[in-house]
PDB file of C-alpha atoms and ligand atoms in Angstrom:
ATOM      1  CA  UNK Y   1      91.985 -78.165-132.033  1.00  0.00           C
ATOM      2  CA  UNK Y   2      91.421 -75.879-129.077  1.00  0.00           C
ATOM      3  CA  UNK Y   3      88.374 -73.900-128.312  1.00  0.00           C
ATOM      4  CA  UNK Y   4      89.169 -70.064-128.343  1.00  0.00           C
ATOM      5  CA  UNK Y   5      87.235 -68.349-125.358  1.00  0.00           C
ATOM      6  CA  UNK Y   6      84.388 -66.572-127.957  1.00  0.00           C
ATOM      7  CA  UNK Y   7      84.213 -70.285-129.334  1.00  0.00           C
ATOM      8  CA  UNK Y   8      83.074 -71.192-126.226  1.00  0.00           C
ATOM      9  CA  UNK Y   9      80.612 -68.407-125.375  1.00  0.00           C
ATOM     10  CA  UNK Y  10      79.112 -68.876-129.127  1.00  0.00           C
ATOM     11  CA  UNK Y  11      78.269 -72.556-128.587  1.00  0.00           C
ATOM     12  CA  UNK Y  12      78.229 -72.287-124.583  1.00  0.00           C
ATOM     13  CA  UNK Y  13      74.442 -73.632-124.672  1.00  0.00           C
ATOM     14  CA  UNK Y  14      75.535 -77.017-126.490  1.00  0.00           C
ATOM     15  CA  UNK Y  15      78.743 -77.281-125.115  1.00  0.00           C
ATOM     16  CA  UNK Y  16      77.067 -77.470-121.452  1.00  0.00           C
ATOM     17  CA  UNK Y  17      74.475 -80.460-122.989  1.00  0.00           C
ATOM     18  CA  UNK Y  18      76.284 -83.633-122.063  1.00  0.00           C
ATOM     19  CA  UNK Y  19      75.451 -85.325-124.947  1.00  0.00           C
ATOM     20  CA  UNK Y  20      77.305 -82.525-126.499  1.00  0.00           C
ATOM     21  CA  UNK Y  21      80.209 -81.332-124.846  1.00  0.00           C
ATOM     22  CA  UNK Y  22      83.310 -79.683-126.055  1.00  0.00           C
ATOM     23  CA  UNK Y  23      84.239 -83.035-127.899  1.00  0.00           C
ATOM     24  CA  UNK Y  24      80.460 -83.107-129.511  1.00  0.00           C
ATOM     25  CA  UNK Y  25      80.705 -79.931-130.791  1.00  0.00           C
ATOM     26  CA  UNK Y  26      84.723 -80.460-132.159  1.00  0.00           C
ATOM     27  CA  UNK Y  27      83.251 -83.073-133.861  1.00  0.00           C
ATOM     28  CA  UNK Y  28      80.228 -80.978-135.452  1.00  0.00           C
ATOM     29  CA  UNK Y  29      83.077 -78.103-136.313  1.00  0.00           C
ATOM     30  CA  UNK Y  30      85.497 -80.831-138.071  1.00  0.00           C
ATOM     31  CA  UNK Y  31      82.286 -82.011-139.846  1.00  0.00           C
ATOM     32  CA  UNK Y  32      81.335 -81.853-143.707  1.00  0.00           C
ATOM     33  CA  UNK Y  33      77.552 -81.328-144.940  1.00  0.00           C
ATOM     34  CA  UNK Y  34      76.709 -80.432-148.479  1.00  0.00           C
ATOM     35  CA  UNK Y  35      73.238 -78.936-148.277  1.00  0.00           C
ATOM     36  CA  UNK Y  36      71.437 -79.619-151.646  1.00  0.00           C
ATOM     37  CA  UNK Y  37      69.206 -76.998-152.867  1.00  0.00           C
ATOM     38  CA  UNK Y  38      69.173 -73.294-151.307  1.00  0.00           C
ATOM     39  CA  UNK Y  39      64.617 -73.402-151.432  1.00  0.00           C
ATOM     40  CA  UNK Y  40      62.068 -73.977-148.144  1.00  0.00           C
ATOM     41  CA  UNK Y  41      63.986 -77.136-146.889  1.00  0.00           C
ATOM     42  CA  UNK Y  42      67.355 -76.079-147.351  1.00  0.00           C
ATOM     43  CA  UNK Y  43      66.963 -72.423-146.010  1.00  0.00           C
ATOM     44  CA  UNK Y  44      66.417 -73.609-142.204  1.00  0.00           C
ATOM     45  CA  UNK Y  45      68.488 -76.635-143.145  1.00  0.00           C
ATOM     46  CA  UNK Y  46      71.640 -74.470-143.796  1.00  0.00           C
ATOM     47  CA  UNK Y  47      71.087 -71.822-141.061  1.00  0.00           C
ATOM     48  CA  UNK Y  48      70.426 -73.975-138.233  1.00  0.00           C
ATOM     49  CA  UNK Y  49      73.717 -76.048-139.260  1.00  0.00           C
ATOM     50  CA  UNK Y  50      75.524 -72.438-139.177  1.00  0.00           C
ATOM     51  CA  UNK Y  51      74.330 -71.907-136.627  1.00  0.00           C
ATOM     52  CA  UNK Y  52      75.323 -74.841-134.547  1.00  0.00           C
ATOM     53  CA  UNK Y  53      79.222 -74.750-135.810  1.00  0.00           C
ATOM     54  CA  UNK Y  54      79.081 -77.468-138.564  1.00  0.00           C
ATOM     55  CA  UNK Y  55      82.369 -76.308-139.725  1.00  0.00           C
ATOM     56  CA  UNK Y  56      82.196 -76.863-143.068  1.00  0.00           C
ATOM     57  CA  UNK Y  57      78.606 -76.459-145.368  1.00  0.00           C
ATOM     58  CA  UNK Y  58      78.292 -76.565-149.142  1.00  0.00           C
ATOM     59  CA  UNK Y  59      74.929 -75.011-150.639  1.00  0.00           C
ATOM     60  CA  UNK Y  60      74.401 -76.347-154.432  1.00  0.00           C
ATOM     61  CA  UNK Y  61      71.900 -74.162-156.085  1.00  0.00           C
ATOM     62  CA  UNK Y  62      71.762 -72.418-159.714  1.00  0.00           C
ATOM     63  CA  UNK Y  63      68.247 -70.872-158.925  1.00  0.00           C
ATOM     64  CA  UNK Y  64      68.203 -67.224-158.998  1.00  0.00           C
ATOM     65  CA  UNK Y  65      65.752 -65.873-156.078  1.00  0.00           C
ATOM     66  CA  UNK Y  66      62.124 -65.162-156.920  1.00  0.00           C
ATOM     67  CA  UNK Y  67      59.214 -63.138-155.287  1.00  0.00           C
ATOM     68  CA  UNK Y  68      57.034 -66.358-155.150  1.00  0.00           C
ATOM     69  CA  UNK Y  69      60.085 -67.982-153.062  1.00  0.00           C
ATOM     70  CA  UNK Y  70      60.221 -65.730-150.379  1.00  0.00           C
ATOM     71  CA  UNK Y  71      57.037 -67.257-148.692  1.00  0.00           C
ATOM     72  CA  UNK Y  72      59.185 -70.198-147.406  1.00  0.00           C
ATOM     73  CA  UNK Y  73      62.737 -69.551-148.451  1.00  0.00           C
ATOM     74  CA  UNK Y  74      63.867 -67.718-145.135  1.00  0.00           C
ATOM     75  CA  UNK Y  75      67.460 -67.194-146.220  1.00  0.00           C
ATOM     76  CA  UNK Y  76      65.826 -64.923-148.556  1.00  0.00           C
ATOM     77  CA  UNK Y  77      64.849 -61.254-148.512  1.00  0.00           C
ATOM     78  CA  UNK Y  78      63.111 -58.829-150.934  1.00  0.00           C
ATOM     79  CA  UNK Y  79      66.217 -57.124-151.701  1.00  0.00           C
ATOM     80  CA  UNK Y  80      67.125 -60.889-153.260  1.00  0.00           C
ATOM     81  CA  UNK Y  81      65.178 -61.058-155.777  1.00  0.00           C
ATOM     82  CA  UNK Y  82      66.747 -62.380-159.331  1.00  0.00           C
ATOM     83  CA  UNK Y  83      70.144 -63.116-157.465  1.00  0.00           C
ATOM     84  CA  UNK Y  84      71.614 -66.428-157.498  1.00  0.00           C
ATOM     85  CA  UNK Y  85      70.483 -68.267-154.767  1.00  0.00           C
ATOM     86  CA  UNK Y  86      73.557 -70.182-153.215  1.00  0.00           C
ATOM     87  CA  UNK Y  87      75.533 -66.968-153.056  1.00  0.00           C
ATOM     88  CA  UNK Y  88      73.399 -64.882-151.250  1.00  0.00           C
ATOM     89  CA  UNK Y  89      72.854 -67.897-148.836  1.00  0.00           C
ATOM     90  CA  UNK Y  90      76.631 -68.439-148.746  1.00  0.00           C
ATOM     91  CA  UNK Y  91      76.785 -64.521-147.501  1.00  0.00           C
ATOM     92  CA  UNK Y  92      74.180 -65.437-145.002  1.00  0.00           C
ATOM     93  CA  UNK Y  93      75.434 -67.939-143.628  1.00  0.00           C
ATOM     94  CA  UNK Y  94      78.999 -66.741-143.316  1.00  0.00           C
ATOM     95  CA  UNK Y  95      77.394 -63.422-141.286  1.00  0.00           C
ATOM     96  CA  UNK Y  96      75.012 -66.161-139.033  1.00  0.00           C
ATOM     97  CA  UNK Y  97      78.787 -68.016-138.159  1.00  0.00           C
ATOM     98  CA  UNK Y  98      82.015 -66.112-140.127  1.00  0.00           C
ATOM     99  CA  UNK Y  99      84.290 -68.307-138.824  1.00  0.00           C
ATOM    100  CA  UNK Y 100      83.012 -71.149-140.869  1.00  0.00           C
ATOM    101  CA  UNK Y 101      84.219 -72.623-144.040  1.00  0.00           C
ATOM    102  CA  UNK Y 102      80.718 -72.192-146.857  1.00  0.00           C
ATOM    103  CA  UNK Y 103      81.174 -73.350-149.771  1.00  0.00           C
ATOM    104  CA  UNK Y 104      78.448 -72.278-152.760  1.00  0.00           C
ATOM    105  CA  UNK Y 105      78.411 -74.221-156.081  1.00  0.00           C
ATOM    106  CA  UNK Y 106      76.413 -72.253-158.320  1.00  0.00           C
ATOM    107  CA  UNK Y 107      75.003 -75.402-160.277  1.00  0.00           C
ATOM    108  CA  UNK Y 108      72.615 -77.658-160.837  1.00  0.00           C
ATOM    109  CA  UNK Y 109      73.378 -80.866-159.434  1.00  0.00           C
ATOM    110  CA  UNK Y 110      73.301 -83.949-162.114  1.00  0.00           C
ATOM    111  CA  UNK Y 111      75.131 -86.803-163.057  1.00  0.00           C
ATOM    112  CA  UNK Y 112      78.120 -85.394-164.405  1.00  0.00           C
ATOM    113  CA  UNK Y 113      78.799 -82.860-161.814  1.00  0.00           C
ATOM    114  CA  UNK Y 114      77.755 -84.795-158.046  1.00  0.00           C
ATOM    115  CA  UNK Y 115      80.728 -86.637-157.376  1.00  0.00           C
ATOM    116  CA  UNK Y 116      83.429 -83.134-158.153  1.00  0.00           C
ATOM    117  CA  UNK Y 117      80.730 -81.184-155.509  1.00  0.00           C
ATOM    118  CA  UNK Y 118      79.851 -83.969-152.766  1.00  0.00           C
ATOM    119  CA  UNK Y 119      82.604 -86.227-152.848  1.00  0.00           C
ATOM    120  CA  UNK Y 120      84.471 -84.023-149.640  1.00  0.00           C
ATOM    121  CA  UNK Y 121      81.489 -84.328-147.770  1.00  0.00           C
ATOM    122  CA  UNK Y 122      80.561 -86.898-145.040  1.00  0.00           C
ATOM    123  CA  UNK Y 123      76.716 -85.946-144.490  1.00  0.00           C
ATOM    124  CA  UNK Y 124      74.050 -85.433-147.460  1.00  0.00           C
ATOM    125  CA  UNK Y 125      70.544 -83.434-146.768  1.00  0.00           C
ATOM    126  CA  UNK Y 126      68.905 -83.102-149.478  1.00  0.00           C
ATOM    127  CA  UNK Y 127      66.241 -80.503-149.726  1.00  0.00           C
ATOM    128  CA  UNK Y 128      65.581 -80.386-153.311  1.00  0.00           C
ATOM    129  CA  UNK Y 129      61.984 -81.002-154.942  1.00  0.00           C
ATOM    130  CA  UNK Y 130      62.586 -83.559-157.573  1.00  0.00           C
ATOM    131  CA  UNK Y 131      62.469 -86.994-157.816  1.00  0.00           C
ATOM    132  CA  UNK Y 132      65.552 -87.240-160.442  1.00  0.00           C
ATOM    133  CA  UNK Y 133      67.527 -85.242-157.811  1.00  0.00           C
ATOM    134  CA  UNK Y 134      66.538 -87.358-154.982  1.00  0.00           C
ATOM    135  CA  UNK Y 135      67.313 -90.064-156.742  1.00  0.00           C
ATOM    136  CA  UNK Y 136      70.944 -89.199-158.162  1.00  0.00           C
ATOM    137  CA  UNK Y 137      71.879 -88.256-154.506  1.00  0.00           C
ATOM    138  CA  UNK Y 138      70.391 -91.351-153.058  1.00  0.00           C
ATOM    139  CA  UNK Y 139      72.246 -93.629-155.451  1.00  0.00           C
ATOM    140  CA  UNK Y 140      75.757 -91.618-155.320  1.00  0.00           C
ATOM    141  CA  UNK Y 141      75.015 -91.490-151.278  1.00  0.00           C
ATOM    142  CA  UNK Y 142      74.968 -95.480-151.534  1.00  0.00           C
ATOM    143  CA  UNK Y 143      77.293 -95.699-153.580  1.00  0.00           C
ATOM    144  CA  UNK Y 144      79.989 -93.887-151.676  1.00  0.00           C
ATOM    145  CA  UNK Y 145      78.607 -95.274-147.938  1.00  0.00           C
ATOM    146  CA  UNK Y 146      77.745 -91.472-146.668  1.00  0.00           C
ATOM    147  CA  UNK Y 147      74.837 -90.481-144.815  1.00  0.00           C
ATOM    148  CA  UNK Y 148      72.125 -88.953-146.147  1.00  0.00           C
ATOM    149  CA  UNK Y 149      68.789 -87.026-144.726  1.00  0.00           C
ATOM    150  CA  UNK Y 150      66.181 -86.596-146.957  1.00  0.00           C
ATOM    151  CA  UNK Y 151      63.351 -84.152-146.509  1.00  0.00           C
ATOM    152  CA  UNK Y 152      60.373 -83.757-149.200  1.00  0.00           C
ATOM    153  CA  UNK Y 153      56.891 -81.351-149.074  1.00  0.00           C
ATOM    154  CA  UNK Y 154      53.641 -80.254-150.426  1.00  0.00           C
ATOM    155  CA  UNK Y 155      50.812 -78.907-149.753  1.00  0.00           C
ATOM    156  CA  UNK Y 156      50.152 -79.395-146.061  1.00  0.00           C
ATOM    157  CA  UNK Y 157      52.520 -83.090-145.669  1.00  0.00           C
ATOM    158  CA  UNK Y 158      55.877 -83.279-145.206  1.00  0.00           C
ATOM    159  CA  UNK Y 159      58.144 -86.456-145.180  1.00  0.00           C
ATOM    160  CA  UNK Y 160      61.879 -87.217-143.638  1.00  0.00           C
ATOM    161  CA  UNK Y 161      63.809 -90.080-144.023  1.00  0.00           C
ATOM    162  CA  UNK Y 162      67.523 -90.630-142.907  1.00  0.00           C
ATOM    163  CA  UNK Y 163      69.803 -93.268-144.240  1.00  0.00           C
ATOM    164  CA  UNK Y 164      72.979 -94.452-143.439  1.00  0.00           C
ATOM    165  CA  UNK Y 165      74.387 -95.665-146.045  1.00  0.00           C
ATOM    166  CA  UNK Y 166      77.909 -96.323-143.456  1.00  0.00           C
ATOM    167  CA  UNK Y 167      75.531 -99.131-141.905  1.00  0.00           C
ATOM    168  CA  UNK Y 168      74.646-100.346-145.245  1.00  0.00           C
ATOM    169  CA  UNK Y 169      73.321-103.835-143.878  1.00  0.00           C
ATOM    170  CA  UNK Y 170      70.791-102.280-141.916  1.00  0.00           C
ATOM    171  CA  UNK Y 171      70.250 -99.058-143.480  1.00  0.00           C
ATOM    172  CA  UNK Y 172      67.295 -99.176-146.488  1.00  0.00           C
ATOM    173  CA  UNK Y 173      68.183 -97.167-149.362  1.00  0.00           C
ATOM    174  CA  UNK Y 174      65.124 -94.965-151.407  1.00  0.00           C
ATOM    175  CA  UNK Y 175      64.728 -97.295-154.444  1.00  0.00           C
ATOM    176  CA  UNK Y 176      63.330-100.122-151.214  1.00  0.00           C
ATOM    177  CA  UNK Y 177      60.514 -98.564-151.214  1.00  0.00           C
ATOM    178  CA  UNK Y 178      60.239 -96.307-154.053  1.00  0.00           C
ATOM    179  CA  UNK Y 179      61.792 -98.198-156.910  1.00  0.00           C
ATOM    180  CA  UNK Y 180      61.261 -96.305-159.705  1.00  0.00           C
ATOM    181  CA  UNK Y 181      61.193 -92.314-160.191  1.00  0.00           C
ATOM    182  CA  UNK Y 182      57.506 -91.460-160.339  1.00  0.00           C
ATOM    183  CA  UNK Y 183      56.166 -90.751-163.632  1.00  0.00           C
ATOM    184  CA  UNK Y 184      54.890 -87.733-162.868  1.00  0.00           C
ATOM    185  CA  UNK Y 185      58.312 -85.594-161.423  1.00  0.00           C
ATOM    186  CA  UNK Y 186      57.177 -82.277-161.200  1.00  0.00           C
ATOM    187  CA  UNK Y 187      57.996 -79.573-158.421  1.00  0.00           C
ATOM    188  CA  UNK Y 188      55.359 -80.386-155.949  1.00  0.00           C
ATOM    189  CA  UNK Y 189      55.714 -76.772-154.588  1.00  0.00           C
ATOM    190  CA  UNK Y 190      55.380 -75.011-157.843  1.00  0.00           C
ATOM    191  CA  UNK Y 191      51.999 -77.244-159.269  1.00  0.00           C
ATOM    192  CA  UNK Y 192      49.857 -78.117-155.750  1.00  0.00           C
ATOM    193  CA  UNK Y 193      51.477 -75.274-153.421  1.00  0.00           C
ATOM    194  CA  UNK Y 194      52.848 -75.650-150.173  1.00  0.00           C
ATOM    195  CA  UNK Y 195      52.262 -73.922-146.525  1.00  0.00           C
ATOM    196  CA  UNK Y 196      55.446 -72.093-145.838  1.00  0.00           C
ATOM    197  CA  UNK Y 197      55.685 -73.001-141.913  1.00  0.00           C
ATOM    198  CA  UNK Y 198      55.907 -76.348-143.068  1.00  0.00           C
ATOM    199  CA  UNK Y 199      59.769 -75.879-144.791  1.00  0.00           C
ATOM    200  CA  UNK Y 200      60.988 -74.685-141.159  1.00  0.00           C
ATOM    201  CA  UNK Y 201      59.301 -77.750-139.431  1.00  0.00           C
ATOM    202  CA  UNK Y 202      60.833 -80.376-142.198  1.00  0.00           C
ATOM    203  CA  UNK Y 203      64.191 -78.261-143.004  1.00  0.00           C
ATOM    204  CA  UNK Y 204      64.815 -78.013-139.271  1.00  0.00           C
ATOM    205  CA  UNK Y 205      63.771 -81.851-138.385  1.00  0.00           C
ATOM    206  CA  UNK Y 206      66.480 -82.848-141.353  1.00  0.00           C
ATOM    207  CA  UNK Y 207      69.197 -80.248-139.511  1.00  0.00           C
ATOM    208  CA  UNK Y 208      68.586 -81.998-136.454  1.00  0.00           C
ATOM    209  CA  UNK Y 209      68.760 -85.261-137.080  1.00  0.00           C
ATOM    210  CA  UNK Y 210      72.351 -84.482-139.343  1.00  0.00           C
ATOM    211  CA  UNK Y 211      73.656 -82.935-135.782  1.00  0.00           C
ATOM    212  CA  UNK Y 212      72.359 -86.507-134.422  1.00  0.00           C
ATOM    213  CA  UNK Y 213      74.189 -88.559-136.793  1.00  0.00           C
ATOM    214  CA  UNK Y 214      77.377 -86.847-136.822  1.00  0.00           C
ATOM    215  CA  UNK Y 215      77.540 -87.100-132.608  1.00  0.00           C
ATOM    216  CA  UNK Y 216      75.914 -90.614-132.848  1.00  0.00           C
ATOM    217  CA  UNK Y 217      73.253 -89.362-130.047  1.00  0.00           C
ATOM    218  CA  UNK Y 218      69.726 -90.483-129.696  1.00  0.00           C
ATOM    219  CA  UNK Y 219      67.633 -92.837-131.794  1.00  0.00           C
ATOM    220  CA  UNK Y 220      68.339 -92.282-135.374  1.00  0.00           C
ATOM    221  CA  UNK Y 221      65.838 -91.937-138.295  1.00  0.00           C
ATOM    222  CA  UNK Y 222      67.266 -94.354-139.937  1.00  0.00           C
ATOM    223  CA  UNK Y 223      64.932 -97.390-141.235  1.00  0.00           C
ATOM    224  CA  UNK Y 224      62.251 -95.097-140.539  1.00  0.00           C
ATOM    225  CA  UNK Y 225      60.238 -92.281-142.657  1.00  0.00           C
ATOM    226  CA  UNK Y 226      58.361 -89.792-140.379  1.00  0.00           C
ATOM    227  CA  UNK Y 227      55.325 -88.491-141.674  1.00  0.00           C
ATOM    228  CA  UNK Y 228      53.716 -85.343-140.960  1.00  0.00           C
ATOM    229  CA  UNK Y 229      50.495 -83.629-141.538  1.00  0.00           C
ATOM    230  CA  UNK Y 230      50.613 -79.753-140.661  1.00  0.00           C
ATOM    231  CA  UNK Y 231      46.822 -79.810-140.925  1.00  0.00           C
ATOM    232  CA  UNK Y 232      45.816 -82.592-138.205  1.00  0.00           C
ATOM    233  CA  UNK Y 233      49.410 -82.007-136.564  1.00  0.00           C
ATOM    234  CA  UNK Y 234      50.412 -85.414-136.278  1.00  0.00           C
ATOM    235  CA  UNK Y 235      53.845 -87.521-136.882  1.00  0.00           C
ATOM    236  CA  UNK Y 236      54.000 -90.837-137.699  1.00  0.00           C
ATOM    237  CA  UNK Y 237      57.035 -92.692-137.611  1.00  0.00           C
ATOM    238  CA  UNK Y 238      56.928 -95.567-139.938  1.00  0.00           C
ATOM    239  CA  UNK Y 239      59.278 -98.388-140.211  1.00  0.00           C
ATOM    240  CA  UNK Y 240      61.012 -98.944-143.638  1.00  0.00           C
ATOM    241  CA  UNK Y 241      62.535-102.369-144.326  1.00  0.00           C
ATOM    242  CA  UNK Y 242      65.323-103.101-146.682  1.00  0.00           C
ATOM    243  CA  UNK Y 243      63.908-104.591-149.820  1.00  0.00           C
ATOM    244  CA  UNK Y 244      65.760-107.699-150.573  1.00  0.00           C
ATOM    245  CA  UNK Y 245      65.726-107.048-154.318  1.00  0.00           C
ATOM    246  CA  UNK Y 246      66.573-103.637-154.472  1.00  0.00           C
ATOM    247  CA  UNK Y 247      70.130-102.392-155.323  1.00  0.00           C
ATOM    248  CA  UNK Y 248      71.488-101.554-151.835  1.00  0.00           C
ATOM    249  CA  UNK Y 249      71.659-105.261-151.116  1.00  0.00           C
ATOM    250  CA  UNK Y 250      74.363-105.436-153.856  1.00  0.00           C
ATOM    251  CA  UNK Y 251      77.879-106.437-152.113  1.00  0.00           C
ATOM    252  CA  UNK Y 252      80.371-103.680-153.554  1.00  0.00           C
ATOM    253  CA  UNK Y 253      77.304-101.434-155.326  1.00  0.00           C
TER     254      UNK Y 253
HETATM  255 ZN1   ZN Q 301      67.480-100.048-151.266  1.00  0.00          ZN
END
């Protein structure tokens, strides 16, 4: 595939990064990332990724847009308001980058339905704000060795973890360290509120470090969850080990 001339002015400013290059950013527009959930974490998550010429997005959502999203939901407007969410982000996205192939799957993501919407996609990021969801992705992610980035927040926290479930020996999965879903799975944004600045910190954190993982450039998240309080400002990285007896360790699982 050969750049055409407004290709190259449109993505001139990675392009000339040499960790980029014109072969970086063929690679980013031959690449395949299924955004889950069109909310706070997927908004920047999907626009950034337009943005930067991933060439092919999916954006699962069966939310309709409401006034109480709009605080953090930035592919949102006002004139949104009781549409369905992952068409009007499809729109957006297609008039941030036309030239890109978005696809929108108007649906909840569950058991029956993950492997017909993700199984065309290399790259994961999951931005929804469930523990069921996070784990059905991180077990179908495992399951079918793609990578996934996984952001998560409330109130004034926020969490990231990336894992790459193509290096499954060293990669950790979610069940190492949180083996079973929480008893208490509710939308953390909905019951204990959330600061909306904090979705474009996380959301654009997870878009970054997908860009990183499909170029293979700089030191990957992976092993790691980075923790960060908007209040105090500070990120921690923390080091995740494989859990011996979790299911990842399984040969074939
Ligand atoms: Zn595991």
């Amino acid at each position: 595939m050969s750049f055409s001339a407004k290709q190259i002015e449109r993505y001139s400013r990675q392009i000339i990064l040499k960790k980029v290059g014109v072969i970086g950013q063929r690679k980013l527009l031959n690449s395949k990332v299924l955004v889950v959930g069109a909310g706070g974490l997927g908004s920047p998550i999907a626009m950034y990724l337009a943005a930067s010429g991933i060439g092919t997005i999916g954006i699962v959502d069966n939310d309709r847009v409401e006034i109480s999203n709009i605080q953090r939901q930035i592919l949102f407007n006002s004139n949104d308001i009781k549409k369905n969410k992952s068409i009007v982000a499809a729109n957006k996205l297609k008039q941030i980058n036309p030239s890109l192939n978005i696809i929108n799957f108007k649906k909840k993501i569950d058991k029956e339905n993950i492997d017909k919407i993700a199984k065309n996609f290399d790259v994961l990021a999951d931005g929804s704000d469930n523990f069921k969801t996070r784990f059905l992705i991180n077990d179908y992610c495992l399951k079918n060795r793609k990578i996934l980035v996984v952001g998560a927040i409330s109130k004034f926290d926020g969490h990231i973890y990336t894992f790459n479930f193509n290096d499954i020996d060293n990669s950790p999965c979610l069940r190492c360290f949180i083996p079973r879903m929480p008893a208490n799975d509710r939308n953390d944004c909905e019951h204990d509120g959330v600061i909306g600045t904090l979705a474009g910190i996380v959301g654009s954190i997870q878009a970054n470090e997908v860009v990183k993982e499909i170029l293979k450039i700089g030191l990957t998240l992976c092993g790691y969850i980075l923790i960060i309080d908007a209040l105090k400002l500070t990120f921690r990285k923390v080091k995740l080990n494989k859990n011996p007896r979790c299911r990842c360790n399984v040969k074939n699982y």
